[in-house]
Short mmCIF file of C-alpha atoms in Angstrom, two decimals:
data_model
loop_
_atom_site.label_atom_id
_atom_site.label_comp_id
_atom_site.label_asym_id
_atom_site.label_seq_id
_atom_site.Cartn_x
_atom_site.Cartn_y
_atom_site.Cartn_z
CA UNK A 1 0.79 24.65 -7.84
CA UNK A 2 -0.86 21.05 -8.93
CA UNK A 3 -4.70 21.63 -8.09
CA UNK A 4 -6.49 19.17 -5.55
CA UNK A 5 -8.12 17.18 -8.61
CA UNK A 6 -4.43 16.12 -9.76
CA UNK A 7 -3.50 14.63 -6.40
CA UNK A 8 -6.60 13.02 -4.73
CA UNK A 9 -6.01 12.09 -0.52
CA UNK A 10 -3.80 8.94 -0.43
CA UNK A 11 -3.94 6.85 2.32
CA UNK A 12 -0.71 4.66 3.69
CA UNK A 13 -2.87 1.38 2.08
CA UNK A 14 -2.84 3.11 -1.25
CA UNK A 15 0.51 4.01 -1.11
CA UNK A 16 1.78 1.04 -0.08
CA UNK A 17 -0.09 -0.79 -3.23
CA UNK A 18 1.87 1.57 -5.06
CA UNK A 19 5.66 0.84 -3.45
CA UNK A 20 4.74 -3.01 -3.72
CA UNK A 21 5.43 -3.04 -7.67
CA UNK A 22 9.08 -3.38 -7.12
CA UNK A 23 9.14 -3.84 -2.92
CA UNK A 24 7.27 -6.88 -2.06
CA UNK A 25 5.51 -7.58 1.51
CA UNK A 26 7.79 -5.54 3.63
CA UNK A 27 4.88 -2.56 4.22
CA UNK A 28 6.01 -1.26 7.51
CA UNK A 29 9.45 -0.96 6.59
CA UNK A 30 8.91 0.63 3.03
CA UNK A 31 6.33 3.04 4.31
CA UNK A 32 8.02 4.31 7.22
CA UNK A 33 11.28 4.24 4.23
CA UNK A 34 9.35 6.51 2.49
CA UNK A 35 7.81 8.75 5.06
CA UNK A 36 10.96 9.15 6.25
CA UNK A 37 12.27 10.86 2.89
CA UNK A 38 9.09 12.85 2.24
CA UNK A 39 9.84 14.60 5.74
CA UNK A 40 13.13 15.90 3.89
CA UNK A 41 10.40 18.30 2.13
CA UNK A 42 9.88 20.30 5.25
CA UNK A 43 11.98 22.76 7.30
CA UNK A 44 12.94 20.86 10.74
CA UNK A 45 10.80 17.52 10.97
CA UNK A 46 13.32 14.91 9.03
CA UNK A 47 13.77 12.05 11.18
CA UNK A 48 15.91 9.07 10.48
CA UNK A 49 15.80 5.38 9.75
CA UNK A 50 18.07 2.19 10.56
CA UNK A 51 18.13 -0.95 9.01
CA UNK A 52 20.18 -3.46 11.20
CA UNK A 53 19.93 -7.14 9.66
CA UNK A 54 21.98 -9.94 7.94
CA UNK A 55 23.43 -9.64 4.98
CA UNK A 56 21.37 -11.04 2.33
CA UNK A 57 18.11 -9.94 3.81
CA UNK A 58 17.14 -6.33 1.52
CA UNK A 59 18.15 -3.87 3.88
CA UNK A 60 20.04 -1.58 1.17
CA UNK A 61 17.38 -2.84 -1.76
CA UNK A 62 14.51 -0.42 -0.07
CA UNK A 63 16.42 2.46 0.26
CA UNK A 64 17.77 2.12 -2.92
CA UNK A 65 13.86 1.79 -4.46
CA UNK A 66 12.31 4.59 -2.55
CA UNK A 67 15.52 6.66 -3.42
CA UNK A 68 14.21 6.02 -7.14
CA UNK A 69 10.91 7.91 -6.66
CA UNK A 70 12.28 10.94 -4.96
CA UNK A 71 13.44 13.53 -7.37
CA UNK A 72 17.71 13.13 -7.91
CA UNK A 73 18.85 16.78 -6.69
CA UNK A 74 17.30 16.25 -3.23
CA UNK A 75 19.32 12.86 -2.92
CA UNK A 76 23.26 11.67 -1.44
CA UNK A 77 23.00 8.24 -1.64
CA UNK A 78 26.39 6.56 -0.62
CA UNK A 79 28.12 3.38 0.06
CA UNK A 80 31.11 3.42 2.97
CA UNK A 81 32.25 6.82 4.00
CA UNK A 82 34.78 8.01 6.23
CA UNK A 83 34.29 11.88 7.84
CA UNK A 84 37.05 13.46 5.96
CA UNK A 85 35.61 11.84 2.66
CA UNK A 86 31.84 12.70 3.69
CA UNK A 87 32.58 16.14 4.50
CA UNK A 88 34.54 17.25 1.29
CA UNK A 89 32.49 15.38 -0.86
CA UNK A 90 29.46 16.90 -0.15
CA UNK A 91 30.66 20.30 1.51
CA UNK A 92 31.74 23.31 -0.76
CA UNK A 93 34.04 26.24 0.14
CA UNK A 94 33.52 28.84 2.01
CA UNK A 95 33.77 31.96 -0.13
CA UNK A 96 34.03 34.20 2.90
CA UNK A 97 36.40 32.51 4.76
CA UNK A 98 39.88 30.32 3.46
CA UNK A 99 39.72 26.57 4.26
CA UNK A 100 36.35 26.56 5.87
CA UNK A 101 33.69 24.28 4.32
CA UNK A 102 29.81 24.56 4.38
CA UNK A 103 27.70 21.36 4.23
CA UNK A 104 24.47 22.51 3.26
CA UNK A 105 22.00 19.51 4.30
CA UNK A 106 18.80 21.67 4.08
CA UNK A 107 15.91 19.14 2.83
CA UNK A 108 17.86 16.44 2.11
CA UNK A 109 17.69 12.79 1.83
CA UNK A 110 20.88 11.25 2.76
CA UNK A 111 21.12 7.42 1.73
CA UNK A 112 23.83 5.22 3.08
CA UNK A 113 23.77 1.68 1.60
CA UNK A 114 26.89 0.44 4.31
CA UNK A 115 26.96 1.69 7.98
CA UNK A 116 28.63 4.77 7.97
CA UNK A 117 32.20 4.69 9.80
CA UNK A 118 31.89 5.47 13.62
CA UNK A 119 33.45 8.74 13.39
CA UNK A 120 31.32 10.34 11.34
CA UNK A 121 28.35 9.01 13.15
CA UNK A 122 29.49 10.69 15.93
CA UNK A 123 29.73 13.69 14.28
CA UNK A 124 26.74 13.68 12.73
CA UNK A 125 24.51 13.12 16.39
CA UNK A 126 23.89 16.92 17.13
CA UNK A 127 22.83 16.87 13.31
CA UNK A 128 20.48 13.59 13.71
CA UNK A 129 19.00 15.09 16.80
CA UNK A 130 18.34 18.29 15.47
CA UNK A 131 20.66 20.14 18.06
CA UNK A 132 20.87 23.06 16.40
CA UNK A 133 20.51 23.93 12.30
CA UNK A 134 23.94 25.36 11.94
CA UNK A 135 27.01 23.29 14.04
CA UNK A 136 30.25 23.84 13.56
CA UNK A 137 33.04 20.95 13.92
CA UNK A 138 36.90 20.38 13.32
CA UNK A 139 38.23 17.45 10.85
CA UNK A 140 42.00 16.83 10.39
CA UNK A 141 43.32 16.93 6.32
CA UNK A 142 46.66 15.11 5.84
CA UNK A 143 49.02 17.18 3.52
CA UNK A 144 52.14 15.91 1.52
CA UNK A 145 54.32 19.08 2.21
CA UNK A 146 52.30 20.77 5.40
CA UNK A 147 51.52 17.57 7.20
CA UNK A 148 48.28 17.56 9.19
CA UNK A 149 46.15 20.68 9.00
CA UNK A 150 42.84 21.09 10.30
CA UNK A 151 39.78 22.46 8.64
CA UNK A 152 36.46 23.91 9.77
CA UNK A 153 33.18 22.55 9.03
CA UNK A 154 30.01 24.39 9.26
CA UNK A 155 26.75 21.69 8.68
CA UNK A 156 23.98 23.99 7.95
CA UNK A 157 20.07 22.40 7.73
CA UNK A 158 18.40 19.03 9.17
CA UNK A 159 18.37 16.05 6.48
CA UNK A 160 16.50 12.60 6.34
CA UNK A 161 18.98 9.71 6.86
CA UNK A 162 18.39 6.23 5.67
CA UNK A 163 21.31 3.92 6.59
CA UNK A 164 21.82 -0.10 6.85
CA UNK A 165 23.95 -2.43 8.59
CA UNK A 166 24.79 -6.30 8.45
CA UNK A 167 25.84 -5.56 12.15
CA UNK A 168 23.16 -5.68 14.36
CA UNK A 169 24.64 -4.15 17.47
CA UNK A 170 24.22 -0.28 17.17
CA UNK A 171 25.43 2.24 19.70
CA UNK A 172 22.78 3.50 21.71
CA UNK A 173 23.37 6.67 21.17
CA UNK A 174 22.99 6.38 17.45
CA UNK A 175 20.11 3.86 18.25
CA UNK A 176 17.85 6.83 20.02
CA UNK A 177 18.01 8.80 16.82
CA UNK A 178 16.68 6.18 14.30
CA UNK A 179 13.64 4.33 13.88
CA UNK A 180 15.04 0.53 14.32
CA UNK A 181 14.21 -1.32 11.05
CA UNK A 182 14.30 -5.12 9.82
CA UNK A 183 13.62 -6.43 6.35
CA UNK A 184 11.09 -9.53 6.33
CA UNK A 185 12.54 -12.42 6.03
CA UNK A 186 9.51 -15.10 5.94
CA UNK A 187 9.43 -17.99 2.82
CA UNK A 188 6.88 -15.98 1.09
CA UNK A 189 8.50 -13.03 0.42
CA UNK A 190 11.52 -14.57 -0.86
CA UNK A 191 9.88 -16.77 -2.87
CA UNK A 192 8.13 -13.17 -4.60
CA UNK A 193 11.40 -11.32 -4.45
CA UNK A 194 13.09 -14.18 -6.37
CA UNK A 195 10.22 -14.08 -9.23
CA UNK A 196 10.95 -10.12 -9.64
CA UNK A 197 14.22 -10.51 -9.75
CA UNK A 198 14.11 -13.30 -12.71
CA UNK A 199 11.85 -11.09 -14.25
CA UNK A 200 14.23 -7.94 -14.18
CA UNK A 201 17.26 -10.15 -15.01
CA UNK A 202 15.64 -11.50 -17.89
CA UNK A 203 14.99 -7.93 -19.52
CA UNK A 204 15.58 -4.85 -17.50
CA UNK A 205 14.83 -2.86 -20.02
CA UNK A 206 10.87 -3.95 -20.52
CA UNK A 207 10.95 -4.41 -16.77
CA UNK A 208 12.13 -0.08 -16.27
CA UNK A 209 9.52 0.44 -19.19
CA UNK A 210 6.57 -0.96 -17.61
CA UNK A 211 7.17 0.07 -14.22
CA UNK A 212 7.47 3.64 -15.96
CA UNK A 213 4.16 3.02 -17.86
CA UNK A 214 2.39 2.31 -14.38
CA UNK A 215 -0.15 5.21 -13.75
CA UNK A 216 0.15 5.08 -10.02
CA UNK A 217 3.69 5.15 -9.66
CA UNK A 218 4.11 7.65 -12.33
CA UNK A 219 1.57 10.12 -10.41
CA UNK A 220 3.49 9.46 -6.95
CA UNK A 221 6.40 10.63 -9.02
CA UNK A 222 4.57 14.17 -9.79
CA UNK A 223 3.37 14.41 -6.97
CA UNK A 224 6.69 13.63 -4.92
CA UNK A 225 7.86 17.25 -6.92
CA UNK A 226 4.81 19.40 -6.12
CA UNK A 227 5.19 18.55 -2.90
CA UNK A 228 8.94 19.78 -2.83
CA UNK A 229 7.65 22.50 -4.88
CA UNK A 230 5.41 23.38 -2.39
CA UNK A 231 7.83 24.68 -0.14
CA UNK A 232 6.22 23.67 3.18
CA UNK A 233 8.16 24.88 6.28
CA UNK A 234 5.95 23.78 9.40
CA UNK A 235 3.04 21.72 10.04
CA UNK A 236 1.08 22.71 12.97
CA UNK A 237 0.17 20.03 15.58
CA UNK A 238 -4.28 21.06 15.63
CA UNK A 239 -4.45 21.45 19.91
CA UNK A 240 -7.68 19.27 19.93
CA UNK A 241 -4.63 16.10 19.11
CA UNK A 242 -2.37 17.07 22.01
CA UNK A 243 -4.61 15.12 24.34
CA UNK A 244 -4.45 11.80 22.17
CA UNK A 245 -0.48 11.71 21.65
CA UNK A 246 -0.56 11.93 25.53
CA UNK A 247 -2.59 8.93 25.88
CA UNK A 248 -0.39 7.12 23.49
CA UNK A 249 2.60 7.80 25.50
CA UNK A 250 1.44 8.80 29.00
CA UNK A 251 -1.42 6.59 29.99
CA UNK A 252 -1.18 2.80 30.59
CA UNK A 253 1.07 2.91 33.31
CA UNK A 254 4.30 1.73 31.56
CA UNK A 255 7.26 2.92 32.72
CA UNK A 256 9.03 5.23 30.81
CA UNK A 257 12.46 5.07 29.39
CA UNK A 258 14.58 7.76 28.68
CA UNK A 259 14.29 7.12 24.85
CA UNK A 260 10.79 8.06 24.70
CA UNK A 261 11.45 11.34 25.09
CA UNK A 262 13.25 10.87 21.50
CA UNK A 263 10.49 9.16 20.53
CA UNK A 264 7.74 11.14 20.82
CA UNK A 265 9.23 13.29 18.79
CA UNK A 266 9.42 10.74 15.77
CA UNK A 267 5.61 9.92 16.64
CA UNK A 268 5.20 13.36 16.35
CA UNK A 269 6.76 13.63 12.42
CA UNK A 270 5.09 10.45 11.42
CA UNK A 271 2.01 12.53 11.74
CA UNK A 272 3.23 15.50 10.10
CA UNK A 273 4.67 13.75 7.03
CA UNK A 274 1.28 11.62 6.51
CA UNK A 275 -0.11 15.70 7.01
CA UNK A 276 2.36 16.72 3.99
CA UNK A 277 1.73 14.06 1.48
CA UNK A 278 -1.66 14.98 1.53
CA UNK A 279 -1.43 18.80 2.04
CA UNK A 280 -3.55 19.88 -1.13
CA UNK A 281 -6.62 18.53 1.54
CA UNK A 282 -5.02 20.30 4.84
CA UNK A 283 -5.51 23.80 6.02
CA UNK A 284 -2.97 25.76 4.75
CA UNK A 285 -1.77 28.93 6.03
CA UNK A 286 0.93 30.48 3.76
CA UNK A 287 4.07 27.86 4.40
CA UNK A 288 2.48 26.25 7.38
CA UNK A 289 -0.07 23.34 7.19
CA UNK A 290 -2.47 21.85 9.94
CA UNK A 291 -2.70 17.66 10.45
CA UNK A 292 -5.78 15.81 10.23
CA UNK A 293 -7.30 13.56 12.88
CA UNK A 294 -6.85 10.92 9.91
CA UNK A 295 -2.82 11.40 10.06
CA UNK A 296 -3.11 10.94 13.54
CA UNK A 297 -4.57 7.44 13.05
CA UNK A 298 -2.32 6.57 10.16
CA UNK A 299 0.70 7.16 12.13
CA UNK A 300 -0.86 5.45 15.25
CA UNK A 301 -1.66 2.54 13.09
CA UNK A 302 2.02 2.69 11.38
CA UNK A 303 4.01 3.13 15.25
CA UNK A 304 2.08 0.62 16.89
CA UNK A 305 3.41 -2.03 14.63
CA UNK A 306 7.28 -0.51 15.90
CA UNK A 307 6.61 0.37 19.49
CA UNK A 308 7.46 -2.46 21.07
CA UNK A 309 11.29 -3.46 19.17
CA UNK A 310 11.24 0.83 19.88
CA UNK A 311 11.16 0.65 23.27
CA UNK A 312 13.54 -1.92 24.10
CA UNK A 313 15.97 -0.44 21.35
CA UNK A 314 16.06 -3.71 19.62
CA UNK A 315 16.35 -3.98 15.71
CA UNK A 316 13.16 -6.06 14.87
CA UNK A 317 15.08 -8.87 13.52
CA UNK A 318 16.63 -9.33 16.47
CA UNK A 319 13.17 -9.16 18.39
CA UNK A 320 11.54 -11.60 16.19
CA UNK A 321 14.28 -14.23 16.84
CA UNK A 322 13.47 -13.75 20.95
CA UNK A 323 9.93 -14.61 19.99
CA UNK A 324 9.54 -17.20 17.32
CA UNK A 325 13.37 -19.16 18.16
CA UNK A 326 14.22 -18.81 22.08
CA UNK A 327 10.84 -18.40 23.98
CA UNK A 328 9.52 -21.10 22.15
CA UNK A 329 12.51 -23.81 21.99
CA UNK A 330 13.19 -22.81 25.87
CA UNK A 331 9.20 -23.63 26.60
CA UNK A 332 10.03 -26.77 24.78
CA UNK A 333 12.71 -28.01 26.41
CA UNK A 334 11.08 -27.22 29.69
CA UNK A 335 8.10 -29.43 29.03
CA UNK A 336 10.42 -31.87 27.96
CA UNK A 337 11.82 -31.94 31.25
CA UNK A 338 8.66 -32.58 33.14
CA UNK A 339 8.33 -29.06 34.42
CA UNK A 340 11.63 -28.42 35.92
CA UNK A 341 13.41 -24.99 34.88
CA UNK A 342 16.31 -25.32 32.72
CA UNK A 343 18.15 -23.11 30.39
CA UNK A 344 18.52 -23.58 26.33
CA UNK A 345 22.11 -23.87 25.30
CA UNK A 346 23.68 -21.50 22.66
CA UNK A 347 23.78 -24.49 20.45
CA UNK A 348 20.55 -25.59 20.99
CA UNK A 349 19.62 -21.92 19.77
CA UNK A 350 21.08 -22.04 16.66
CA UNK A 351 19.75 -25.31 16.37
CA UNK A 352 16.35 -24.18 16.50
CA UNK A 353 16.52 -21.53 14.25
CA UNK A 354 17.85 -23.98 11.46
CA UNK A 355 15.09 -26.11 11.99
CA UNK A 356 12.88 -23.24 11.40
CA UNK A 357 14.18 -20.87 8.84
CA UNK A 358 16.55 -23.66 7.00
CA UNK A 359 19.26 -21.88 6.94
CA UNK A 360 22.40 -21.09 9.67
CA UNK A 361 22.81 -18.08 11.99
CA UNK A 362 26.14 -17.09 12.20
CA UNK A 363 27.72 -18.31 15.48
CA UNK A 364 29.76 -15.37 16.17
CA UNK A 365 27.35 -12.63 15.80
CA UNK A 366 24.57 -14.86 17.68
CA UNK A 367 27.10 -14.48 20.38
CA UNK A 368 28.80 -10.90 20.28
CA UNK A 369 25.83 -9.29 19.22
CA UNK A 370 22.43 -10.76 19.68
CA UNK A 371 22.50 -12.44 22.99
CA UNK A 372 23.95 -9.39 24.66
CA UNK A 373 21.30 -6.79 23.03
CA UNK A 374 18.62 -9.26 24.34
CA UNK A 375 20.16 -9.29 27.81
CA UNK A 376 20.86 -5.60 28.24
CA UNK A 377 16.88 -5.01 26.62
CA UNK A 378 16.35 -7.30 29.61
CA UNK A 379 14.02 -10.73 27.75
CA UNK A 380 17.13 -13.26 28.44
CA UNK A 381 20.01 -13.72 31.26
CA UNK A 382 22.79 -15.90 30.53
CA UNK A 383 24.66 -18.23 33.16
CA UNK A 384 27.25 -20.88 33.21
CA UNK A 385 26.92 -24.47 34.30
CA UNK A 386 28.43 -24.80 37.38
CA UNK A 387 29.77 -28.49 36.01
CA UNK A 388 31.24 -26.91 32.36
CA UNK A 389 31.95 -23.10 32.68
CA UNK A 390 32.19 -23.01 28.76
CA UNK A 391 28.52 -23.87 28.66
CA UNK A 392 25.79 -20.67 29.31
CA UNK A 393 22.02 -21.09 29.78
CA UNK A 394 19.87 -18.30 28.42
CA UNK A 395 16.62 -17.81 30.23
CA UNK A 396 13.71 -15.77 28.61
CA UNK A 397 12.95 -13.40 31.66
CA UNK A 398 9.57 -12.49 30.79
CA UNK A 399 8.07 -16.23 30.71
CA UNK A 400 10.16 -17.19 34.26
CA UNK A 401 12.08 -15.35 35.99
CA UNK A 402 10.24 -16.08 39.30
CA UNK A 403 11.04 -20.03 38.24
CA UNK A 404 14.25 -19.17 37.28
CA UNK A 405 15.16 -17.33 40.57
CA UNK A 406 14.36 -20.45 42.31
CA UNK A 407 16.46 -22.95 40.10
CA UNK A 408 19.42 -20.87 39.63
CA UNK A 409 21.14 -23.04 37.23
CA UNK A 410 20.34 -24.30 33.75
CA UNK A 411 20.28 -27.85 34.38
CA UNK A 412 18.40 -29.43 37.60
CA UNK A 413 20.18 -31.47 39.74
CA UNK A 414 18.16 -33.86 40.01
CA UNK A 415 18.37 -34.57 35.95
CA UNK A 416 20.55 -38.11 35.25
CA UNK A 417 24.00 -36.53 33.74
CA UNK A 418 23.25 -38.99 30.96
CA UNK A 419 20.83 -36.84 29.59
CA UNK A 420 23.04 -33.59 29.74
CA UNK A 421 24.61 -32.60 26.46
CA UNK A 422 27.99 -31.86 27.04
CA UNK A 423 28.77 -31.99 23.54
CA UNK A 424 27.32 -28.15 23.41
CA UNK A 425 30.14 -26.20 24.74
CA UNK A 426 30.44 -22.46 24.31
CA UNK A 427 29.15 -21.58 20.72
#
C-alpha cells in the first residue's frame, strides 16, 4: 500500500490542471469523465456518462484520453456493437453449464466511442441501474446447420459506462441512467485543440514522450493503480452529511421530477468517488472508507454546473442552443416588432446560429431532434401559421408564455403581410 506522503489530497482544480495537458477547457466534462471511471474501483457505486453532440465536436476524444490514464485490464473500450457481438466478445463460457455465457463486468470501465445499438441498450438498463449484480437474459445465435438457437447470458458485477452519440435525441429511459454530457464548443477551445493537434501531428512520438515525462500525470498514473489496488468496496455516507444532500434536493420548493430519484443517487457517487481518490486521507475501516465534508463540496460544486440540463433531461448542447440562439433571436425579433408577440421561424433559427457560431446546424436534426427535446423539456412550443401551415413558430415558454397565450399565433395581425417572410417555409 502507497503511504500518504506518495499521494498528497488532490483537489478537482488540481486534477483538472493535470487532464488539461492533452484535454483543453472542457473541465466539467473531463472531470465528471474521469470520476466516472475511478468509481469502477469500488464495489456498487459506478455510475454512467453520455455524451450527446455533433459530430466533430470531441465527444469520443475524452473518453478516449481518460481511458489512457486508467490501467488497460480494467478497460472495454469499443466502437459500434450489436448484443450478440457485445455479449460473446466480452462473455466467456460457462464451465458448469453448456452454452451459457458469464459476462463478468465487476469494476469495469466500459468505453463506447459510437452509441451502442438499441438492443443492447436495452439490455443493459437493469445493469446501468444497478438492478441487481447478477441478471440473467436470453440472446438468439444464428447457426449454419441448427438455425437459430438461443443462449443464456448471466451479467455478473456493476461497470462504469462512458458512451457518445452524434444523435442528440436519447431515450429517456437510457437518459435517467447517464449523466447528460456536451463537449465545448466555444472559438477558444478550438482554436487550442487545433494547436495540440499540429503539435502531435507534427511528431507523436516527442509529443507521447513528453506527456510521459510530465510528473503530474505520471503520479495520477500510480496513483490510478493503488487505488485499484486498494480494493475499496463501500464508502460510507458520515450521517452529519445526510442533512445537506437533503437541502440540495429537498428544499427550495422545486418540484420534483421523477428522475431525481435517479439522480440523487449519482449526487450521491460523485461524493464517494471524490472520497476514493483521496482515500489515503479518509477514515478507513478495513474495505470501507468514510467521505469528507470537502467531497461533499467538490461534488456540490461539480453538480451544480449539470443540474439544470439534468433536470430537464436535456444534453447540454442542446440547452446551450435554447439560451444563447432562440431566447435571444426570439427577444430580438420581438423588439423589432414594437412589442407585439411573435414567433421565430425554423429558418430564422438556423439563421441565428450561423451568425453566431459561423458554421451550419444541420436542418434535419434541428428539426427531428432538437426542437422536439426542447418542447417535451417544456422551454419552446411550436405552432403553425394559420396563413402557411408549412411554417411553425417556436415560442420560448419561460420568457412569455402569459404573452404568448394572449397572441396565439406567431405573426400579429395587425403586421403589413409585406413584412412577413414567406420565403421561410418548413425547414
Amino acid at each position: 500500500m502507497p503511504t500518504q506522503k506518495q499521494f498528497e489530497p488532490m483537489d478537482s482544480d488540481q486534477l483538472a490542471t493535470i487532464l488539461d495537458l492533452t484535454i483543453k477547457h472542457d473541465r466539467t466534462n473531463k472531470l465528471l469523465t474521469f470520476l466516472c471511471a475511478l468509481s469502477a474501483f469500488t464495489e456498487s457505486d459506478q455510475f454512467n456518462v453520455s455524451f450527446n453532440a455533433p459530430s466533430s465536436t470531441g465527444k469520443s476524444y475524452i473518453p478516449i484520453e481518460i481511458a489512457k490514464l486508467f490501467p488497460k485490464p480494467d478497460l472495454l473500450v469499443m466502437g459500434y456493437c450489436s448484443p450478440t457481438a457485445f455479449f460473446h466478445d466480452v462473455g466467456e463460457p460457462d464451465q458448469d453449464k453448456k452454452g451459457r455465457i458469464i459476462v463478468d463486468l465487476s469494476r469495469k470501465i466500459l468505453v463506447f466511442l459510437d452509441q451502442p445499438h438499441n438492443e443492447l441498450l436495452s439490455r443493459l438498463r437493469p445493469l446501468l441501474s444497478h438492478d441487481s449484480k447478477t441478471i440473467n437474459i436470453k440472446i438468439t445465435d444464428k447457426n449454419q446447420k441448427q438455425g437459430f438457437r438461443t443462449k443464456d447470458v448471466v451479467l455478473k458485477g456493476f461497470p462504469a459506462v462512458v458512451f457518445s452519440s452524434a444523435g442528440l435525441r436519447i431515450d429517456e429511459q437510457e437518459a435517467t441512467r447517464f449523466f447528460l454530457l456536451s463537449p465545448e464548443v466555444h472559438q477558444d477551445k478550438i482554436r487550442q485543440s487545433v494547436s495540440a493537434s499540429i503539435d502531435r501531428a507534427a511528431d507523436n512520438a516527442g509529443y507521447t514522450a513528453k506527456l510521459d515525462r510530465d510528473p503530474g500525470r505520471s503520479l495520477l498514473k500510480e496513483r490510478l493503480v493503488a487505488i485499484r489496488n486498494a480494493h475499496i468496496d463501500h464508502i460510507r455516507i458520515p450521517s452529519d452529511m445526510h442533512a445537506e444532500i437533503r437541502r440540495v434536493f429537498l428544499e427550495g420548493g422545486t418540484a420534483l421530477r421523477p428522475r431525481t430519484q435517479r439522480d440523487i443517487k449519482r449526487f450521491i457517487a460523485l461524493i464517494k468517488a471524490f472520497a476514493l481518490m483521496n482515500l489515503w486521507h479518509r477514515d478507513q475501516n478495513g474495505s470501507t472508507i468514510t467521505a469528507h465534508a470537502d467531497d461533499f463540496a467538490e461534488a456540490l460544486a461539480l453538480w451544480m454546473e449539470l443540474a439544470e440540463s439534468q433536470e430537464l433531461n436535456l444534453p447540454p448542447y442542446v440547452l446551450q442552443l435554447f439560451r444563447e440562439i432562440i431566447v435571444p433571436a426570439w427577444e430580438n425579433k420581438n423588439k423589432a416588432y414594437g412589442g407585439h408577440t411573435v414567433g421565430l421561424t425554423r429558418g430564422e433559427a438556423l439563421t441565428e446560429h450561423y451568425r453566431i457560431y459561423g458554421r451550419m446546424l444541420d436542418a434535419t436534426q434541428f428539426r427531428q431532434q432538437i426542437l422536439p427535446m426542447l418542447e417535451t423539456a417544456g422551454l419552446i412550443v411550436e405552432e403553425h401559421d394559420p396563413q402557411n401551415r408549412r411554417r411553425k413558430y417556436i415560442f420560448p415558454v419561460e420568457q412569455e408564455a402569459e404573452q404568448h397565450s394572449e397572441s396565439g399565433y406567431g405573426v400579429p395581425n395587425n403586421i403589413p403581410s409585406q413584412v412577413r417572410n414567406d420565403n421561410d417555409d418548413e425547414v
